[in-house]
C-alpha positions as a LaTeX table, in Angstrom:
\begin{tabular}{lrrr}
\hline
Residue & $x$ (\AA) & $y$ (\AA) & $z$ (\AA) \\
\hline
Unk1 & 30.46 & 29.04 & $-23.12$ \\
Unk2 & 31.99 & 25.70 & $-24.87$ \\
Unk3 & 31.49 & 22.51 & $-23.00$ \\
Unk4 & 31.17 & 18.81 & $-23.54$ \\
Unk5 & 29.53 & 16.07 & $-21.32$ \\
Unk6 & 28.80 & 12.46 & $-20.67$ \\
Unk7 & 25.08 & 12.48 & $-21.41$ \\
Unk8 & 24.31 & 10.13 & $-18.00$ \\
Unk9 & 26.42 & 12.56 & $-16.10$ \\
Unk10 & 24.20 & 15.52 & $-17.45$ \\
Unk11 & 21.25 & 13.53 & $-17.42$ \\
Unk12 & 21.51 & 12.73 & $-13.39$ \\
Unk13 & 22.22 & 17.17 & $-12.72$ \\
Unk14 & 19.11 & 18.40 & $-14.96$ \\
Unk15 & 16.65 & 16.18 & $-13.61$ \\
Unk16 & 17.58 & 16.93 & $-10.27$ \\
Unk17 & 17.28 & 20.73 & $-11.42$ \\
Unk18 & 14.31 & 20.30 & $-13.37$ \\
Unk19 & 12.13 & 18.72 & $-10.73$ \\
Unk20 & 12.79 & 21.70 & $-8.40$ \\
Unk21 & 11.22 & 23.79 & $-11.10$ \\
Unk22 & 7.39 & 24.85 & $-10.83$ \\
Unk23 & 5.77 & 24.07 & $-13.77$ \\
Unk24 & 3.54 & 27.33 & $-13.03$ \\
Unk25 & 5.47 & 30.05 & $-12.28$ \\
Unk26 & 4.32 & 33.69 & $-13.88$ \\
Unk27 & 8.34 & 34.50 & $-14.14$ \\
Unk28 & 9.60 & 33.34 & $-17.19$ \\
Unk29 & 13.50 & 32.74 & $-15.73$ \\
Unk30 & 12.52 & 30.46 & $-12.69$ \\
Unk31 & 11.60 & 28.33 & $-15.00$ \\
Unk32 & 15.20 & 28.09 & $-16.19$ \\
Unk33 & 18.10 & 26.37 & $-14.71$ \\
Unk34 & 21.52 & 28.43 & $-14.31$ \\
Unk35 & 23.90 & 26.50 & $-16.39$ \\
Unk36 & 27.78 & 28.04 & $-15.16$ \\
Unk37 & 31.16 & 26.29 & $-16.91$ \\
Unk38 & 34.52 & 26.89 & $-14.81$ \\
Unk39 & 37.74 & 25.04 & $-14.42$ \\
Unk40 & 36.99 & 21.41 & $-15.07$ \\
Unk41 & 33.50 & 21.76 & $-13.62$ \\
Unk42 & 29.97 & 22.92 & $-14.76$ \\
Unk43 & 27.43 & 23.81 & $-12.32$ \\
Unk44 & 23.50 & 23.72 & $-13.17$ \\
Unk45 & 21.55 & 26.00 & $-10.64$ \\
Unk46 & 17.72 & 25.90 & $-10.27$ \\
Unk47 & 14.97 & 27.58 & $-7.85$ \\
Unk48 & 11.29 & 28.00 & $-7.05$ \\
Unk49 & 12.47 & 31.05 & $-4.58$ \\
Unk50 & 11.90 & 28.68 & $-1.46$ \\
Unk51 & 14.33 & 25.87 & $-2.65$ \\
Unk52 & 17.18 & 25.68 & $-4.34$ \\
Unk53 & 19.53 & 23.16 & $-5.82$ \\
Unk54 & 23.22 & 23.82 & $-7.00$ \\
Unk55 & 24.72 & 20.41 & $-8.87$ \\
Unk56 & 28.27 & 20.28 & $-9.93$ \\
Unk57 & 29.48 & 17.82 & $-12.15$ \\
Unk58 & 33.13 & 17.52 & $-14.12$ \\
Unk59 & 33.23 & 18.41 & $-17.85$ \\
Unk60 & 35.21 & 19.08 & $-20.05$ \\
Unk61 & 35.05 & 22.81 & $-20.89$ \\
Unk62 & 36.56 & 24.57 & $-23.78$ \\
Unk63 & 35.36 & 28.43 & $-23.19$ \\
Unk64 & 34.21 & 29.24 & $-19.67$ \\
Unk65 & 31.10 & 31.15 & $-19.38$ \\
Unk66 & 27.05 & 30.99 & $-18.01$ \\
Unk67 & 23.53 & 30.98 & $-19.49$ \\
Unk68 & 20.07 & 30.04 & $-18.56$ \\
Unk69 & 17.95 & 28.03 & $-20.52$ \\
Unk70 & 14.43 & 25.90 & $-19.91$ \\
Unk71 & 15.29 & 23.01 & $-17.58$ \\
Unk72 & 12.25 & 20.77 & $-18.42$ \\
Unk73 & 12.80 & 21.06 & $-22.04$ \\
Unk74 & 16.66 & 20.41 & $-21.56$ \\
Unk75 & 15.33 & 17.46 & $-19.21$ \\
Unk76 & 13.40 & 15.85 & $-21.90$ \\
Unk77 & 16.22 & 16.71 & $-24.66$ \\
Unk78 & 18.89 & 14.90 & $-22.53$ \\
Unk79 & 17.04 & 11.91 & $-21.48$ \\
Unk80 & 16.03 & 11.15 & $-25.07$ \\
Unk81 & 19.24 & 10.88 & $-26.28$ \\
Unk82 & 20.88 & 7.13 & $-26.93$ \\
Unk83 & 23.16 & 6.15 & $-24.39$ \\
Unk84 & 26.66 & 6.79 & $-24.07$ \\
Unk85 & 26.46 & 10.20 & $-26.19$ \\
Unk86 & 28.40 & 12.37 & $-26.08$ \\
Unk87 & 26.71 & 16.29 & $-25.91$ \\
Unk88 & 27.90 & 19.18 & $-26.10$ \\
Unk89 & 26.73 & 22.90 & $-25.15$ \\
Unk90 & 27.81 & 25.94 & $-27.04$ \\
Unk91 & 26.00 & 29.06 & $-25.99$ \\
Unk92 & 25.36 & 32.10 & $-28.50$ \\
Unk93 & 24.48 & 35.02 & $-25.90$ \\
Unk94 & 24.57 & 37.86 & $-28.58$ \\
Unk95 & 21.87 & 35.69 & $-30.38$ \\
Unk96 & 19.98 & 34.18 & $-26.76$ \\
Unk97 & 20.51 & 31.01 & $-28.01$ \\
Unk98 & 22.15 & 27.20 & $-26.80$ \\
Unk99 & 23.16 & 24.67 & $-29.36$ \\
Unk100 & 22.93 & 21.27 & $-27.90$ \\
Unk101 & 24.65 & 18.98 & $-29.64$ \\
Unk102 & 24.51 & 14.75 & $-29.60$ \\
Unk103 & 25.88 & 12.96 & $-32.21$ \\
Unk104 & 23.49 & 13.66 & $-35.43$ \\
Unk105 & 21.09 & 15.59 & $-33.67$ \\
Unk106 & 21.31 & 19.64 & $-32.88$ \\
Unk107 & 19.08 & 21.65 & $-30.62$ \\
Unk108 & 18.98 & 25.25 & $-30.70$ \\
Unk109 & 17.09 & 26.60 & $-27.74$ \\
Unk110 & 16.28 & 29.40 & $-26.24$ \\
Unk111 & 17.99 & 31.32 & $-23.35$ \\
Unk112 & 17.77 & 34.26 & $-20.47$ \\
Unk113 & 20.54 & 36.68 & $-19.25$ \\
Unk114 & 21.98 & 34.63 & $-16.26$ \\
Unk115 & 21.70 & 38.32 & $-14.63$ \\
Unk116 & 18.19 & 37.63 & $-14.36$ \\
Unk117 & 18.15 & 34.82 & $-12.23$ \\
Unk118 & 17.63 & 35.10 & $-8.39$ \\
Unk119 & 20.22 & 33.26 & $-6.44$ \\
Unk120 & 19.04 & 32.58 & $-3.06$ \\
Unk121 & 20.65 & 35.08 & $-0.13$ \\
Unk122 & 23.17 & 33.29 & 1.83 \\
Unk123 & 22.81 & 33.14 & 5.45 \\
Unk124 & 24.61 & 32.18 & 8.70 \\
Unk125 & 23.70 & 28.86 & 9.96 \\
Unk126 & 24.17 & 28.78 & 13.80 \\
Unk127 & 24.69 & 24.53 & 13.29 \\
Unk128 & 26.34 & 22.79 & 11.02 \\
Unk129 & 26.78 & 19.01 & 11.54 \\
Unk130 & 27.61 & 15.77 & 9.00 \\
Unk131 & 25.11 & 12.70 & 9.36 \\
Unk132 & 24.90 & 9.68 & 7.24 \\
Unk133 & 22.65 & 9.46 & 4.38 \\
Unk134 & 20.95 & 6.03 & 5.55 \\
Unk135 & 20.14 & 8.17 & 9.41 \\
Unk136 & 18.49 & 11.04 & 7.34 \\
Unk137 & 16.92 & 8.52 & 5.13 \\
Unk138 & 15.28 & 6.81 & 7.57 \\
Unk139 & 13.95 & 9.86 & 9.89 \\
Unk140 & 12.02 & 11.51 & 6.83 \\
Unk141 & 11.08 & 8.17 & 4.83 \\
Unk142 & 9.25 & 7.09 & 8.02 \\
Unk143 & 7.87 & 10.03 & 9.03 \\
Unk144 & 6.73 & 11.81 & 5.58 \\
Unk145 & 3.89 & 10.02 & 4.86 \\
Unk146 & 2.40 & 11.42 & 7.86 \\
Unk147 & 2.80 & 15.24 & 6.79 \\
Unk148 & $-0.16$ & 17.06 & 6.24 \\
Unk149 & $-1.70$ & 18.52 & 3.44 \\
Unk150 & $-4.09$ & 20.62 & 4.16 \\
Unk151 & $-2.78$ & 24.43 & 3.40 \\
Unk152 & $-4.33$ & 26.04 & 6.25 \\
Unk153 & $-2.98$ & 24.46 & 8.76 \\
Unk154 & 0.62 & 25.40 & 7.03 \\
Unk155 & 2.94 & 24.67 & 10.02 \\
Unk156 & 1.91 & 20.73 & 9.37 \\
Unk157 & 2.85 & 21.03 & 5.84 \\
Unk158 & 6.57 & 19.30 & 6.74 \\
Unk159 & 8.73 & 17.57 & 9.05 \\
Unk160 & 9.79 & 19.07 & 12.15 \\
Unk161 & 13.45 & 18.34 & 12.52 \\
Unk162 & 14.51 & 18.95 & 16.32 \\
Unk163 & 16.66 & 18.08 & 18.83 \\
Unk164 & 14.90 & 16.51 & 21.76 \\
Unk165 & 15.75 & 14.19 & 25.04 \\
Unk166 & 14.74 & 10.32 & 24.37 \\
Unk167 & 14.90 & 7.39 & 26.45 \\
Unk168 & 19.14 & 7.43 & 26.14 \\
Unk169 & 19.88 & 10.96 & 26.11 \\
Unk170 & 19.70 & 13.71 & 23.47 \\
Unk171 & 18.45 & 12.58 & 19.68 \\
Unk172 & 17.90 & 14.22 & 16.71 \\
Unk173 & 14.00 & 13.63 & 15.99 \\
Unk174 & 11.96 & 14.51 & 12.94 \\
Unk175 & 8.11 & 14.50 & 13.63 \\
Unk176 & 4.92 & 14.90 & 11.27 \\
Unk177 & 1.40 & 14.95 & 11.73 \\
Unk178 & $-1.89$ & 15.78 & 10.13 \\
Unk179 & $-4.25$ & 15.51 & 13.20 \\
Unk180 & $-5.12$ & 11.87 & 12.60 \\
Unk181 & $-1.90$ & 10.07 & 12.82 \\
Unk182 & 1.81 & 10.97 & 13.45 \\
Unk183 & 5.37 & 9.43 & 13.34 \\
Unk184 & 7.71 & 10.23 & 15.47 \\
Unk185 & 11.35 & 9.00 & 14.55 \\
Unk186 & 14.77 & 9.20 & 16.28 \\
Unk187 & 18.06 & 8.60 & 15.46 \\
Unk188 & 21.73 & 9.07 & 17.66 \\
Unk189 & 22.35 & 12.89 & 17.72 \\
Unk190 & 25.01 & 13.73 & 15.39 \\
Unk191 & 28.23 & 15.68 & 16.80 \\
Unk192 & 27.88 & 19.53 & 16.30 \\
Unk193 & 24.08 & 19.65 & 16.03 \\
Unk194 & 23.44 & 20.07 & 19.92 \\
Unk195 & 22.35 & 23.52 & 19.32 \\
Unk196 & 20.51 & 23.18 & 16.51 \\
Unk197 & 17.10 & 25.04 & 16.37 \\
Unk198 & 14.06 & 23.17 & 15.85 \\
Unk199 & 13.09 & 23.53 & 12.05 \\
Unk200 & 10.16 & 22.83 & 10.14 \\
Unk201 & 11.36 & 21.13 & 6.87 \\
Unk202 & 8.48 & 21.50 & 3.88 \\
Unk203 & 6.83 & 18.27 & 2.19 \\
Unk204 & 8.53 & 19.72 & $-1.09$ \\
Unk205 & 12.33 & 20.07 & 0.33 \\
Unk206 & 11.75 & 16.07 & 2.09 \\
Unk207 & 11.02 & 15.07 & $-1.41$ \\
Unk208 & 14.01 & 16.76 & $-3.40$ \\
Unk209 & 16.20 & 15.70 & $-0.15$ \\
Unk210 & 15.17 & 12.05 & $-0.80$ \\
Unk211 & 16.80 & 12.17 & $-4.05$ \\
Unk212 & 20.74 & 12.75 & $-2.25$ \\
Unk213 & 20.43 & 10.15 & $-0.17$ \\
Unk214 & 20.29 & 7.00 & $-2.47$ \\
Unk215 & 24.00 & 6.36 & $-1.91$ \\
Unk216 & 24.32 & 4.16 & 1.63 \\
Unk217 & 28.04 & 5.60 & 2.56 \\
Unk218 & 27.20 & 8.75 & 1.85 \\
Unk219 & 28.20 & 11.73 & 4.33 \\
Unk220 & 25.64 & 14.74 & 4.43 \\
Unk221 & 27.08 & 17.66 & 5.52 \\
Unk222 & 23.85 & 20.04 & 7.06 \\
Unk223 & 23.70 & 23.25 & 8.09 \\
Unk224 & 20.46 & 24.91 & 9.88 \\
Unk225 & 19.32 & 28.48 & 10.80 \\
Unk226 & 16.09 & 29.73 & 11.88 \\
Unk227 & 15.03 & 30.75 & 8.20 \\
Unk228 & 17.00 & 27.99 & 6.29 \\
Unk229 & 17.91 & 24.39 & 5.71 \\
Unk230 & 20.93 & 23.20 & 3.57 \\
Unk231 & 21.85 & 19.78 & 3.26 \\
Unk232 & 25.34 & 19.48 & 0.93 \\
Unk233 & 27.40 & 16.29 & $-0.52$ \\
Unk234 & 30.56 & 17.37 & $-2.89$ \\
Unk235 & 28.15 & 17.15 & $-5.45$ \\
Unk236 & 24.79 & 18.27 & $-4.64$ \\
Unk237 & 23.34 & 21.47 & $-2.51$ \\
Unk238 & 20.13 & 21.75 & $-1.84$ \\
Unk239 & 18.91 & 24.97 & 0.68 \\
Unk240 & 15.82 & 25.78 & 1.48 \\
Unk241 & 13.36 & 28.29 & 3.38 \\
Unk242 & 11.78 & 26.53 & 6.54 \\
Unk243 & 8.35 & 27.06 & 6.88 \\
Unk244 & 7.77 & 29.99 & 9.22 \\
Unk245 & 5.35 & 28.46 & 12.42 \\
Unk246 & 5.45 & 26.67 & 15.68 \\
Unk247 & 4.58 & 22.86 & 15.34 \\
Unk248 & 2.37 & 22.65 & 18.05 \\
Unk249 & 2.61 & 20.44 & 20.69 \\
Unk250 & 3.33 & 16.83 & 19.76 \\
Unk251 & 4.20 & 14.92 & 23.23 \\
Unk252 & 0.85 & 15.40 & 24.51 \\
Unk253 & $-1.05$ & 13.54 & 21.57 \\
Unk254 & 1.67 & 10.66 & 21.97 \\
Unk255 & $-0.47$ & 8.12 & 24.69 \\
Unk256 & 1.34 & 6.41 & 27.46 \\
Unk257 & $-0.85$ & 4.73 & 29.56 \\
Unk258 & $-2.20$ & 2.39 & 26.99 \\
Unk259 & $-1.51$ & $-0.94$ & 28.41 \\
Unk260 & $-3.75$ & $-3.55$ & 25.65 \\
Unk261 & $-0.91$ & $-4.91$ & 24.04 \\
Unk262 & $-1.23$ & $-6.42$ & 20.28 \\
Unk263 & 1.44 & $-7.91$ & 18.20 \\
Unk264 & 1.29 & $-8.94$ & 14.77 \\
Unk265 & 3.14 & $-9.28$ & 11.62 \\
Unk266 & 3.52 & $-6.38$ & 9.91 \\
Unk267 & 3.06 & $-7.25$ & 6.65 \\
Unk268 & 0.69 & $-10.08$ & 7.12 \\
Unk269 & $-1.58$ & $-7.30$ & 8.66 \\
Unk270 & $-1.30$ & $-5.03$ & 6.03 \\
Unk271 & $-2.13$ & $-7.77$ & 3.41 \\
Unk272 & $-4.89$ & $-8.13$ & 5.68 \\
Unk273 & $-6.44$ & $-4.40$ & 5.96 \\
Unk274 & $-5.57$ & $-4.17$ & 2.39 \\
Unk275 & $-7.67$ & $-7.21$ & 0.99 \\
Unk276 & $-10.77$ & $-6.34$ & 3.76 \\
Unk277 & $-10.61$ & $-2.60$ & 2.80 \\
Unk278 & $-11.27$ & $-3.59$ & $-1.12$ \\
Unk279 & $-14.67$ & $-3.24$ & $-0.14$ \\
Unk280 & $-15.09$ & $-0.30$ & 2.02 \\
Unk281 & $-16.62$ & 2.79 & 0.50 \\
Unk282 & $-14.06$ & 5.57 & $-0.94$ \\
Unk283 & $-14.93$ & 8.04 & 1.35 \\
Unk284 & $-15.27$ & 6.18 & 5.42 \\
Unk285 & $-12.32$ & 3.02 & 4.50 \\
Unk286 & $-13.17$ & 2.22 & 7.48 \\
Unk287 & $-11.91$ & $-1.45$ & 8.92 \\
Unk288 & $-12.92$ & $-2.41$ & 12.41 \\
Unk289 & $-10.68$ & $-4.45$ & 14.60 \\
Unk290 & $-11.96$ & $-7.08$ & 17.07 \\
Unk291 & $-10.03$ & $-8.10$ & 19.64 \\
Unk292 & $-10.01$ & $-11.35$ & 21.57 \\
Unk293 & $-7.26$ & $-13.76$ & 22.91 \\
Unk294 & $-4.64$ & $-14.07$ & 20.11 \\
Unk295 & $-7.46$ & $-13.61$ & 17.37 \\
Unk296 & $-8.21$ & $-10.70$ & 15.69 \\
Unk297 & $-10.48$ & $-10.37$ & 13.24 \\
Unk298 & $-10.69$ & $-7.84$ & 10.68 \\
Unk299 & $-14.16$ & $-6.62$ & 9.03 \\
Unk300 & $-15.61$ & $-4.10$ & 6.65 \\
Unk301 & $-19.33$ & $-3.47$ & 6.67 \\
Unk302 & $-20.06$ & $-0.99$ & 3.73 \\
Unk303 & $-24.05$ & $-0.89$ & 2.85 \\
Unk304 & $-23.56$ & 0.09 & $-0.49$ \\
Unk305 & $-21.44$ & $-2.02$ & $-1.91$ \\
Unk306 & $-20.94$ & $-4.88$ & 0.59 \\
Unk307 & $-18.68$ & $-6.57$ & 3.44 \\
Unk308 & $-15.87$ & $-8.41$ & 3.89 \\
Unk309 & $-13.77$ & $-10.10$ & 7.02 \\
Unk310 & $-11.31$ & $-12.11$ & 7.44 \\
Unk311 & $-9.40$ & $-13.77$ & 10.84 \\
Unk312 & $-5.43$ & $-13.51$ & 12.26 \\
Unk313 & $-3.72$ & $-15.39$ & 14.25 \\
Unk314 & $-2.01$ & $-12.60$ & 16.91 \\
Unk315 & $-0.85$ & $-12.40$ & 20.06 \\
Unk316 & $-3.13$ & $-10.74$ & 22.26 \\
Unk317 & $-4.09$ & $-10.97$ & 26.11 \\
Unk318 & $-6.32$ & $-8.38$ & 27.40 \\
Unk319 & $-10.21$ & $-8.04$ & 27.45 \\
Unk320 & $-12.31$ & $-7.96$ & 23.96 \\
Unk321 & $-11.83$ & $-4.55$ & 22.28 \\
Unk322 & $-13.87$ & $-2.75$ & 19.15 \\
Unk323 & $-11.95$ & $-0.44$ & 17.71 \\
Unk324 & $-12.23$ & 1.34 & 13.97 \\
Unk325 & $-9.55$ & 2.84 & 11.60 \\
Unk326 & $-9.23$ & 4.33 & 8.84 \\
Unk327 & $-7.79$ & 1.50 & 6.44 \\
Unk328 & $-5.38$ & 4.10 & 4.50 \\
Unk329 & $-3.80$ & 4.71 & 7.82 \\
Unk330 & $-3.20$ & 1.29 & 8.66 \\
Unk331 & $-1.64$ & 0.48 & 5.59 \\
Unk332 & 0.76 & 3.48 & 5.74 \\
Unk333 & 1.75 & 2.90 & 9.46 \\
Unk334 & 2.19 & $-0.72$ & 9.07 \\
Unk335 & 4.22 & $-0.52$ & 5.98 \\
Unk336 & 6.75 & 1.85 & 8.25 \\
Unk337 & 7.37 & $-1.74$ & 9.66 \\
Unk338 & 10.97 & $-3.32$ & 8.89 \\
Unk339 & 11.30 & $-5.90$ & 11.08 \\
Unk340 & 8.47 & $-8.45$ & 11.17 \\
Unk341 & 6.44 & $-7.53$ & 14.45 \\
Unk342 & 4.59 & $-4.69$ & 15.08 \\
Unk343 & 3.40 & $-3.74$ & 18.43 \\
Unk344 & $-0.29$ & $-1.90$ & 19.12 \\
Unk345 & $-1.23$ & $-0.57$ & 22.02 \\
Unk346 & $-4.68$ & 0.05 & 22.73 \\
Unk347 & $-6.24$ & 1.88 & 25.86 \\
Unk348 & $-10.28$ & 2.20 & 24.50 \\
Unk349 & $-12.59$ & 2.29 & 21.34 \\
Unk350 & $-12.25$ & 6.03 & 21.38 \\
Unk351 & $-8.68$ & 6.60 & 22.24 \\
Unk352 & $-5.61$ & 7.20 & 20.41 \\
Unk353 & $-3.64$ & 3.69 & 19.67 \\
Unk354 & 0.33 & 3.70 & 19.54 \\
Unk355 & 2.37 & 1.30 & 17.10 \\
Unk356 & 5.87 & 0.28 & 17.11 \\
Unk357 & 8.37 & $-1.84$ & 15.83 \\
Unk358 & 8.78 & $-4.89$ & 18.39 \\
Unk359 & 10.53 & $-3.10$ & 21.42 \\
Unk360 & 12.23 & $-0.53$ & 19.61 \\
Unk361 & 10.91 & 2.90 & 20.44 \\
Unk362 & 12.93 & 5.36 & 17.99 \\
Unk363 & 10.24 & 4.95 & 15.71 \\
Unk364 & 6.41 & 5.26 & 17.44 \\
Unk365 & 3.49 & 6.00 & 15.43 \\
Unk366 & 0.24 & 7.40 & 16.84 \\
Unk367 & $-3.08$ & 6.96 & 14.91 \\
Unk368 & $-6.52$ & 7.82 & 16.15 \\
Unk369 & $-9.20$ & 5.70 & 15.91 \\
Unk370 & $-12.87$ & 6.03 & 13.65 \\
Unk371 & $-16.19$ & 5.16 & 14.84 \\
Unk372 & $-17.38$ & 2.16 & 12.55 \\
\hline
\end{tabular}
């Protein structure tokens, strides 16, 4: 195998490879990526067994051929080369080596049979639909920070991506939750995904999926089975196991009789929590939120180390209510926030509170409340 490259070009495919890549693994080859020159195109290939990414790029390539070699050393190789180079890949196999070569400098690395490397089964996907990279941005960058992280409870370790009835119809919905606060997002159902299964997408697939969906006209062509997920532009393919549970329940934690209605600026509030909770101790960060007409006033009482308040000017009509959060929470739910009002609503001290953006209710957030 003979090929030269832009060095951005390769730059962009390894580090998309290379942070798909455990830096633990016990087997030697997935920490490799799959390096394959045909045509007028080079393809670099790399897995952790659950997910794996195939990037294609053009290059220009002399001898046709395929190796594996270590994608994190490649990585760092690549990215600390000057601009603009030039760099070329020649691969030895009868010696197991890859001479990577920029300019003045030559690397001579290591490689594995490309035999060795597992390349994920293929499987049927029952749906296959396109949606827009700025709709799948926005259902998992809203509802991700919400995904759980405790390893027992694994069917909470992801984003359940579903199709469900909203207020309008049929939408495609992604939910997360970790017990103490959820998001629920929707966007417009894409054509062709009607039949889609409900999937539960894991925190480490959201992550790598972030990274195709930077480009606004982007057109993502996905494809879901019960076992898998695949999400595909002409360049990229990422696929993926699903995580193999039921997410429980979700509607019934969602409250809708709470009628104490708060709005506020979003991201006045958050400077808000944010400055109050400076005090709180590490473990409660616990804020309290008193409630009167259009005042709210935000306070932190830690014994240790000391307390802090401070006053807002909201709109607010209902009785006095004492409720307590965790200030972490807050701040992550109110940062969800694009436009400039959010919208609590409040039933009691002990209950769970809802948020949303203004009137719009394709994005609601649920958080429960702390005793302070």
């Amino acid at each position: 195998m003979k090929i030269s490259i832009e060095r951005a070009t390769l730059l962009k495919a390894v580090s998309q490879a290379q942070s798909v890549v455990e830096r633990r693994n016990t087997i030697p080859i997935l920490a490799n990526v799959l390096i394959e020159a045909e045509g007028d195109t080079v393809s670099f290939r790399a897995t952790d067994l659950d997910i794996e990414v195939v990037d294609k790029t053009p290059a220009q390539v002399e001898r046709a051929g395929a190796t594996t070699v270590n994608a994190v050393m490649l990585h760092e190789i690549v990215r600390k080369l000057p601009d603009g180079a030039l760099v070329q890949l020649v691969d030895d196999a009868a010696a197991g080596r890859l001479t990577v070569t920029a300019g003045r400098s030559t690397f001579n690395l290591a490689t594995l049979p490309k035999e060795d490397f597992p390349v994920m089964a293929s499987s049927e996907y029952s749906s296959n639909f396109s949606a827009g990279a700025v709709t799948l941005r926005r259902l998992f960058d809203k509802s991700k920070f919400a995904i759980s992280t405790e390893e027992t409870r694994y069917y909470l370790n992801g984003v359940y991506m579903h199709v469900a009835t909203g207020e309008d119809g049929q939408v495609l919905r992604c939910v997360a939750t970790d017990g103490h606060r959820l998001a629920r997002i929707d966007a417009p159902l894409p054509a062709g995904a009607e039949e889609m299964p409900g999937v539960i997408v894991p925190r480490k697939t959201v992550n790598e999926l972030r990274k195709l969906l930077d480009d606004d006209e982007a057109q993502i062509a996905v494809s879901v089975s019960e076992t898998k997920v695949r999400f595909a532009t002409p360049q990229i393919t990422l696929t993926s196991k699903v995580i193999d549970g039921t997410f429980p329940d979700y509607t019934r934690v969602i409250p809708v009789g709470n009628t104490r209605k708060l709005e506020v600026d979003a991201a006045e509030f958050a400077k808000a929590v944010d400055r109050v909770a400076t005090v709180s101790s590490e473990r409660s960060r616990a804020v309290k939120l008193a409630l009167d007409e259009d005042r709210l006033v935000l306070s932190v009482n830690a014994p240790d180390s000391g307390a802090a308040e401070e006053e807002l000017a909201v709109a607010y009509g209902d009785e006095r209510l004492e409720i307590g959060f965790n200030a972490k929470y807050l701040l992550e739910i109110a940062s969800q926030v694009d436009r400039e009002n959010a919208v609590f609503l409040f039933n009691s001290s002990g209950d769970p509170t809802l948020m949303r953006e203004g009137n719009d209710t394709s994005a609601v957030y649920v958080v429960m409340p702390m005793r302070v």
